[in-house]
Amino acid sequence: VKISKNIENLMMNLQILPGVGPKTAKRLALFLLGENKKDARKLSCSIDEALDSIKECQICGVLNDLEICSICSDPARDNSNLCVVETTSDLFAIEDTKEFNGKYFVLNGLLSPIDGIGPDELRINKLMEICNTRKVKEIVIALNSTLEGEATGYFLFENFKGMDIKVSKLAEGVPAGGDLDYVDNNTLKRAFSWRRVLSKD
Ligand SMILES: [Zn+2]
């Protein structure tokens, strides 16, 4: 039996999800199109609605439904302390630890010359502008310990060298290649409170 074109398309598109291969995609597609049609419609609508309303905060880059997110506009948070993360989900993971009361900058990516992702794509100019206008005193680099994460962290460190800013990095404890999001809360909490200052020379 030949699978219908539309089922095949859905299967193909489901495979953009992390961890979903051809087998799982087939199971999910048939699950959605079978007795779960109503829920499938809801899922499809909520994806559409989220795509239409969710955007990056103009300052920090976090995904949310406001031009300026609630963290950036919160006067109770420390303007002189900035935490640099790769993704919105990393930001949420750090918020969950309640260890940090500064503000964030979400890169929405990591340096990757092969994929054409350089400083412009990561809005490094915006980051430098924030540091200057807010008189940031400390920057915490909270990136995953992958090759790209390390390279990006090093690049940022080099960028801040001439400025009067203390640059620190999460302590070991974030497993290599692991998403911050998947590290359990306590490990991340410890990594945060044991962050080390990178030397200036
Ligand atoms: Zn923001």
PDB file of C-alpha atoms and ligand atoms in Angstrom:
ATOM      1  CA  VAL A   1       0.000   0.000   0.000  1.00  0.00           C
ATOM      2  CA  LYS A   2       1.273   3.457  -0.866  1.00  0.00           C
ATOM      3  CA  ILE A   3       1.102   6.069   1.904  1.00  0.00           C
ATOM      4  CA  SER A   4      -0.940   9.101   0.842  1.00  0.00           C
ATOM      5  CA  LYS A   5       0.994  12.226  -0.054  1.00  0.00           C
ATOM      6  CA  ASN A   6      -0.481  14.296   2.792  1.00  0.00           C
ATOM      7  CA  ILE A   7       0.385  11.728   5.438  1.00  0.00           C
ATOM      8  CA  GLU A   8       3.884  11.568   4.004  1.00  0.00           C
ATOM      9  CA  ASN A   9       4.203  15.367   4.201  1.00  0.00           C
ATOM     10  CA  LEU A  10       3.089  15.394   7.817  1.00  0.00           C
ATOM     11  CA  MET A  11       5.586  12.651   8.601  1.00  0.00           C
ATOM     12  CA  MET A  12       8.366  14.621   6.947  1.00  0.00           C
ATOM     13  CA  ASN A  13       7.465  17.794   8.832  1.00  0.00           C
ATOM     14  CA  LEU A  14       7.228  16.072  12.198  1.00  0.00           C
ATOM     15  CA  GLN A  15      10.861  15.080  11.779  1.00  0.00           C
ATOM     16  CA  ILE A  16      11.974  18.653  12.310  1.00  0.00           C
ATOM     17  CA  LEU A  17      11.258  18.050  16.021  1.00  0.00           C
ATOM     18  CA  PRO A  18      14.324  17.118  18.091  1.00  0.00           C
ATOM     19  CA  GLY A  19      14.569  13.381  18.689  1.00  0.00           C
ATOM     20  CA  VAL A  20      11.889  12.445  16.162  1.00  0.00           C
ATOM     21  CA  GLY A  21      13.021  10.020  13.456  1.00  0.00           C
ATOM     22  CA  PRO A  22      11.028   8.401  10.619  1.00  0.00           C
ATOM     23  CA  LYS A  23       9.480   5.670  12.804  1.00  0.00           C
ATOM     24  CA  THR A  24       8.258   8.012  15.531  1.00  0.00           C
ATOM     25  CA  ALA A  25       7.071  10.495  12.908  1.00  0.00           C
ATOM     26  CA  LYS A  26       4.947   7.797  11.287  1.00  0.00           C
ATOM     27  CA  ARG A  27       3.433   6.792  14.627  1.00  0.00           C
ATOM     28  CA  LEU A  28       2.729  10.433  15.566  1.00  0.00           C
ATOM     29  CA  ALA A  29       1.208  11.267  12.184  1.00  0.00           C
ATOM     30  CA  LEU A  30      -1.193   8.339  12.333  1.00  0.00           C
ATOM     31  CA  PHE A  31      -1.964   9.135  15.977  1.00  0.00           C
ATOM     32  CA  LEU A  32      -2.924  12.721  15.060  1.00  0.00           C
ATOM     33  CA  LEU A  33      -4.965  11.771  12.006  1.00  0.00           C
ATOM     34  CA  GLY A  34      -6.807   8.885  13.602  1.00  0.00           C
ATOM     35  CA  GLU A  35      -9.094   9.143  16.607  1.00  0.00           C
ATOM     36  CA  ASN A  36      -7.278  12.279  17.865  1.00  0.00           C
ATOM     37  CA  LYS A  37      -8.318  14.587  15.066  1.00  0.00           C
ATOM     38  CA  LYS A  38      -9.856  17.154  17.435  1.00  0.00           C
ATOM     39  CA  ASP A  39      -6.685  17.471  19.500  1.00  0.00           C
ATOM     40  CA  ALA A  40      -4.634  17.580  16.330  1.00  0.00           C
ATOM     41  CA  ARG A  41      -6.654  20.579  15.160  1.00  0.00           C
ATOM     42  CA  LYS A  42      -6.058  22.294  18.533  1.00  0.00           C
ATOM     43  CA  LEU A  43      -2.347  21.582  18.269  1.00  0.00           C
ATOM     44  CA  SER A  44      -2.226  23.009  14.782  1.00  0.00           C
ATOM     45  CA  CYS A  45      -4.118  26.167  15.868  1.00  0.00           C
ATOM     46  CA  SER A  46      -1.914  26.760  18.895  1.00  0.00           C
ATOM     47  CA  ILE A  47       1.201  26.463  16.747  1.00  0.00           C
ATOM     48  CA  ASP A  48      -0.279  29.038  14.345  1.00  0.00           C
ATOM     49  CA  GLU A  49      -1.252  31.396  17.177  1.00  0.00           C
ATOM     50  CA  ALA A  50       2.117  31.121  18.864  1.00  0.00           C
ATOM     51  CA  LEU A  51       3.927  31.708  15.566  1.00  0.00           C
ATOM     52  CA  ASP A  52       1.856  34.839  14.977  1.00  0.00           C
ATOM     53  CA  SER A  53       2.231  36.342  18.459  1.00  0.00           C
ATOM     54  CA  ILE A  54       5.609  35.247  19.816  1.00  0.00           C
ATOM     55  CA  LYS A  55       8.610  37.399  18.999  1.00  0.00           C
ATOM     56  CA  GLU A  56      12.021  38.222  20.384  1.00  0.00           C
ATOM     57  CA  CYS A  57      12.225  40.909  23.077  1.00  0.00           C
ATOM     58  CA  GLN A  58      13.827  43.914  21.373  1.00  0.00           C
ATOM     59  CA  ILE A  59      16.370  44.230  24.147  1.00  0.00           C
ATOM     60  CA  CYS A  60      17.333  40.796  25.429  1.00  0.00           C
ATOM     61  CA  GLY A  61      16.036  38.566  22.636  1.00  0.00           C
ATOM     62  CA  VAL A  62      13.917  36.253  24.790  1.00  0.00           C
ATOM     63  CA  LEU A  63      10.871  34.733  23.085  1.00  0.00           C
ATOM     64  CA  ASN A  64       7.680  36.299  24.440  1.00  0.00           C
ATOM     65  CA  ASP A  65       4.582  38.224  23.307  1.00  0.00           C
ATOM     66  CA  LEU A  66       5.804  41.738  24.218  1.00  0.00           C
ATOM     67  CA  GLU A  67       8.149  44.153  22.440  1.00  0.00           C
ATOM     68  CA  ILE A  68      10.031  44.553  25.726  1.00  0.00           C
ATOM     69  CA  CYS A  69       9.821  41.478  27.974  1.00  0.00           C
ATOM     70  CA  SER A  70       8.768  41.467  31.632  1.00  0.00           C
ATOM     71  CA  ILE A  71      12.334  40.832  32.850  1.00  0.00           C
ATOM     72  CA  CYS A  72      13.854  43.723  30.881  1.00  0.00           C
ATOM     73  CA  SER A  73      11.162  46.088  32.153  1.00  0.00           C
ATOM     74  CA  ASP A  74      11.300  44.895  35.783  1.00  0.00           C
ATOM     75  CA  PRO A  75      12.751  47.721  37.935  1.00  0.00           C
ATOM     76  CA  ALA A  76      13.433  45.280  40.776  1.00  0.00           C
ATOM     77  CA  ARG A  77      16.070  43.443  38.772  1.00  0.00           C
ATOM     78  CA  ASP A  78      19.737  44.388  38.888  1.00  0.00           C
ATOM     79  CA  ASN A  79      20.718  46.314  35.756  1.00  0.00           C
ATOM     80  CA  SER A  80      24.439  45.974  36.427  1.00  0.00           C
ATOM     81  CA  ASN A  81      24.406  42.191  36.227  1.00  0.00           C
ATOM     82  CA  LEU A  82      23.896  40.453  32.897  1.00  0.00           C
ATOM     83  CA  CYS A  83      23.650  36.742  32.145  1.00  0.00           C
ATOM     84  CA  VAL A  84      24.321  35.586  28.584  1.00  0.00           C
ATOM     85  CA  VAL A  85      22.492  32.439  27.481  1.00  0.00           C
ATOM     86  CA  GLU A  86      21.989  30.659  24.181  1.00  0.00           C
ATOM     87  CA  THR A  87      18.226  30.082  24.195  1.00  0.00           C
ATOM     88  CA  THR A  88      14.976  31.075  25.855  1.00  0.00           C
ATOM     89  CA  SER A  89      14.778  27.634  27.436  1.00  0.00           C
ATOM     90  CA  ASP A  90      18.208  28.162  29.041  1.00  0.00           C
ATOM     91  CA  LEU A  91      16.890  31.436  30.476  1.00  0.00           C
ATOM     92  CA  PHE A  92      13.903  29.611  31.971  1.00  0.00           C
ATOM     93  CA  ALA A  93      16.199  26.958  33.455  1.00  0.00           C
ATOM     94  CA  ILE A  94      18.268  29.656  35.209  1.00  0.00           C
ATOM     95  CA  GLU A  95      15.153  31.522  36.362  1.00  0.00           C
ATOM     96  CA  ASP A  96      13.992  28.260  37.974  1.00  0.00           C
ATOM     97  CA  THR A  97      17.122  28.148  40.153  1.00  0.00           C
ATOM     98  CA  LYS A  98      16.235  31.579  41.640  1.00  0.00           C
ATOM     99  CA  GLU A  99      19.997  32.224  41.915  1.00  0.00           C
ATOM    100  CA  PHE A 100      20.049  35.220  39.625  1.00  0.00           C
ATOM    101  CA  ASN A 101      18.428  38.637  39.963  1.00  0.00           C
ATOM    102  CA  GLY A 102      20.090  40.453  37.085  1.00  0.00           C
ATOM    103  CA  LYS A 103      18.993  40.691  33.497  1.00  0.00           C
ATOM    104  CA  TYR A 104      19.619  38.460  30.497  1.00  0.00           C
ATOM    105  CA  PHE A 105      20.873  38.529  26.974  1.00  0.00           C
ATOM    106  CA  VAL A 106      19.680  35.664  24.762  1.00  0.00           C
ATOM    107  CA  LEU A 107      21.986  35.026  21.802  1.00  0.00           C
ATOM    108  CA  ASN A 108      19.451  32.798  20.017  1.00  0.00           C
ATOM    109  CA  GLY A 109      22.342  30.807  18.632  1.00  0.00           C
ATOM    110  CA  LEU A 110      26.074  30.200  18.978  1.00  0.00           C
ATOM    111  CA  LEU A 111      28.969  31.177  16.757  1.00  0.00           C
ATOM    112  CA  SER A 112      29.252  28.704  13.913  1.00  0.00           C
ATOM    113  CA  PRO A 113      31.271  29.861  10.892  1.00  0.00           C
ATOM    114  CA  ILE A 114      30.259  26.739   8.934  1.00  0.00           C
ATOM    115  CA  ASP A 115      26.571  27.684   9.243  1.00  0.00           C
ATOM    116  CA  GLY A 116      27.291  31.351   8.576  1.00  0.00           C
ATOM    117  CA  ILE A 117      26.500  32.394  12.141  1.00  0.00           C
ATOM    118  CA  GLY A 118      28.802  35.214  13.168  1.00  0.00           C
ATOM    119  CA  PRO A 119      28.694  38.103  15.661  1.00  0.00           C
ATOM    120  CA  ASP A 120      26.053  39.970  13.606  1.00  0.00           C
ATOM    121  CA  GLU A 121      23.598  37.084  13.745  1.00  0.00           C
ATOM    122  CA  LEU A 122      24.053  36.911  17.535  1.00  0.00           C
ATOM    123  CA  ARG A 123      23.469  40.684  17.891  1.00  0.00           C
ATOM    124  CA  ILE A 124      26.798  41.222  19.643  1.00  0.00           C
ATOM    125  CA  ASN A 125      26.595  44.966  18.862  1.00  0.00           C
ATOM    126  CA  LYS A 126      23.328  45.153  20.793  1.00  0.00           C
ATOM    127  CA  LEU A 127      24.982  43.325  23.687  1.00  0.00           C
ATOM    128  CA  MET A 128      27.866  45.805  23.759  1.00  0.00           C
ATOM    129  CA  GLU A 129      25.418  48.715  23.565  1.00  0.00           C
ATOM    130  CA  ILE A 130      23.497  47.352  26.578  1.00  0.00           C
ATOM    131  CA  CYS A 131      26.733  46.950  28.533  1.00  0.00           C
ATOM    132  CA  ASN A 132      27.669  50.568  27.852  1.00  0.00           C
ATOM    133  CA  THR A 133      24.322  52.238  28.467  1.00  0.00           C
ATOM    134  CA  ARG A 134      23.482  50.231  31.604  1.00  0.00           C
ATOM    135  CA  LYS A 135      26.952  50.364  33.056  1.00  0.00           C
ATOM    136  CA  VAL A 136      27.011  46.598  33.456  1.00  0.00           C
ATOM    137  CA  LYS A 137      29.507  45.489  36.114  1.00  0.00           C
ATOM    138  CA  GLU A 138      29.312  41.710  35.840  1.00  0.00           C
ATOM    139  CA  ILE A 139      28.589  39.374  32.958  1.00  0.00           C
ATOM    140  CA  VAL A 140      27.885  35.723  33.602  1.00  0.00           C
ATOM    141  CA  ILE A 141      28.474  33.529  30.575  1.00  0.00           C
ATOM    142  CA  ALA A 142      26.057  30.628  30.922  1.00  0.00           C
ATOM    143  CA  LEU A 143      26.516  28.680  27.714  1.00  0.00           C
ATOM    144  CA  ASN A 144      26.524  24.950  27.184  1.00  0.00           C
ATOM    145  CA  SER A 145      29.939  23.332  27.307  1.00  0.00           C
ATOM    146  CA  THR A 146      29.857  22.255  23.668  1.00  0.00           C
ATOM    147  CA  LEU A 147      32.563  23.276  21.208  1.00  0.00           C
ATOM    148  CA  GLU A 148      30.395  26.130  19.890  1.00  0.00           C
ATOM    149  CA  GLY A 149      29.450  27.167  23.426  1.00  0.00           C
ATOM    150  CA  GLU A 150      33.103  27.352  24.500  1.00  0.00           C
ATOM    151  CA  ALA A 151      34.129  29.219  21.347  1.00  0.00           C
ATOM    152  CA  THR A 152      31.307  31.726  21.763  1.00  0.00           C
ATOM    153  CA  GLY A 153      32.165  32.228  25.440  1.00  0.00           C
ATOM    154  CA  TYR A 154      35.794  32.857  24.541  1.00  0.00           C
ATOM    155  CA  PHE A 155      34.783  35.314  21.836  1.00  0.00           C
ATOM    156  CA  LEU A 156      32.614  37.255  24.315  1.00  0.00           C
ATOM    157  CA  PHE A 157      35.393  37.253  26.895  1.00  0.00           C
ATOM    158  CA  GLU A 158      37.795  38.722  24.325  1.00  0.00           C
ATOM    159  CA  ASN A 159      35.212  41.377  23.435  1.00  0.00           C
ATOM    160  CA  PHE A 160      34.791  42.550  27.020  1.00  0.00           C
ATOM    161  CA  LYS A 161      38.528  42.584  27.741  1.00  0.00           C
ATOM    162  CA  GLY A 162      39.007  46.317  27.336  1.00  0.00           C
ATOM    163  CA  MET A 163      35.968  47.175  29.422  1.00  0.00           C
ATOM    164  CA  ASP A 164      35.671  47.471  33.173  1.00  0.00           C
ATOM    165  CA  ILE A 165      33.436  44.430  33.505  1.00  0.00           C
ATOM    166  CA  LYS A 166      33.898  41.306  35.572  1.00  0.00           C
ATOM    167  CA  VAL A 167      33.307  38.318  33.302  1.00  0.00           C
ATOM    168  CA  SER A 168      32.501  35.005  34.932  1.00  0.00           C
ATOM    169  CA  LYS A 169      31.545  31.619  33.637  1.00  0.00           C
ATOM    170  CA  LEU A 170      29.336  28.896  35.054  1.00  0.00           C
ATOM    171  CA  ALA A 171      31.316  26.412  37.140  1.00  0.00           C
ATOM    172  CA  GLU A 172      31.754  22.906  35.783  1.00  0.00           C
ATOM    173  CA  GLY A 173      28.708  20.787  36.299  1.00  0.00           C
ATOM    174  CA  VAL A 174      26.961  21.384  33.033  1.00  0.00           C
ATOM    175  CA  PRO A 175      27.725  18.184  31.141  1.00  0.00           C
ATOM    176  CA  ALA A 176      29.474  18.539  27.785  1.00  0.00           C
ATOM    177  CA  GLY A 177      26.964  18.654  24.987  1.00  0.00           C
ATOM    178  CA  GLY A 178      24.067  18.842  27.414  1.00  0.00           C
ATOM    179  CA  ASP A 179      21.436  21.509  27.151  1.00  0.00           C
ATOM    180  CA  LEU A 180      21.249  23.700  30.245  1.00  0.00           C
ATOM    181  CA  ASP A 181      17.567  22.932  30.241  1.00  0.00           C
ATOM    182  CA  TYR A 182      18.116  19.239  30.829  1.00  0.00           C
ATOM    183  CA  VAL A 183      20.553  19.630  33.680  1.00  0.00           C
ATOM    184  CA  ASP A 184      18.732  19.115  36.936  1.00  0.00           C
ATOM    185  CA  ASN A 185      17.916  22.192  38.904  1.00  0.00           C
ATOM    186  CA  ASN A 186      20.391  21.524  41.750  1.00  0.00           C
ATOM    187  CA  THR A 187      23.354  20.988  39.460  1.00  0.00           C
ATOM    188  CA  LEU A 188      22.613  24.218  37.666  1.00  0.00           C
ATOM    189  CA  LYS A 189      22.135  26.022  40.961  1.00  0.00           C
ATOM    190  CA  ARG A 190      25.573  24.864  42.091  1.00  0.00           C
ATOM    191  CA  ALA A 191      27.165  25.699  38.747  1.00  0.00           C
ATOM    192  CA  PHE A 192      25.730  29.169  39.133  1.00  0.00           C
ATOM    193  CA  SER A 193      26.816  29.927  42.677  1.00  0.00           C
ATOM    194  CA  TRP A 194      30.308  28.515  41.999  1.00  0.00           C
ATOM    195  CA  ARG A 195      30.799  30.485  38.814  1.00  0.00           C
ATOM    196  CA  ARG A 196      34.373  31.522  38.332  1.00  0.00           C
ATOM    197  CA  VAL A 197      35.784  34.819  37.183  1.00  0.00           C
ATOM    198  CA  LEU A 198      37.789  34.571  33.985  1.00  0.00           C
ATOM    199  CA  SER A 199      41.212  36.119  34.349  1.00  0.00           C
ATOM    200  CA  LYS A 200      41.835  39.344  32.505  1.00  0.00           C
ATOM    201  CA  ASP A 201      45.235  38.452  31.072  1.00  0.00           C
TER     202      ASP A 201
HETATM  203 ZN    ZN B   1      13.892  41.307  27.396  1.00  0.00          ZN
END
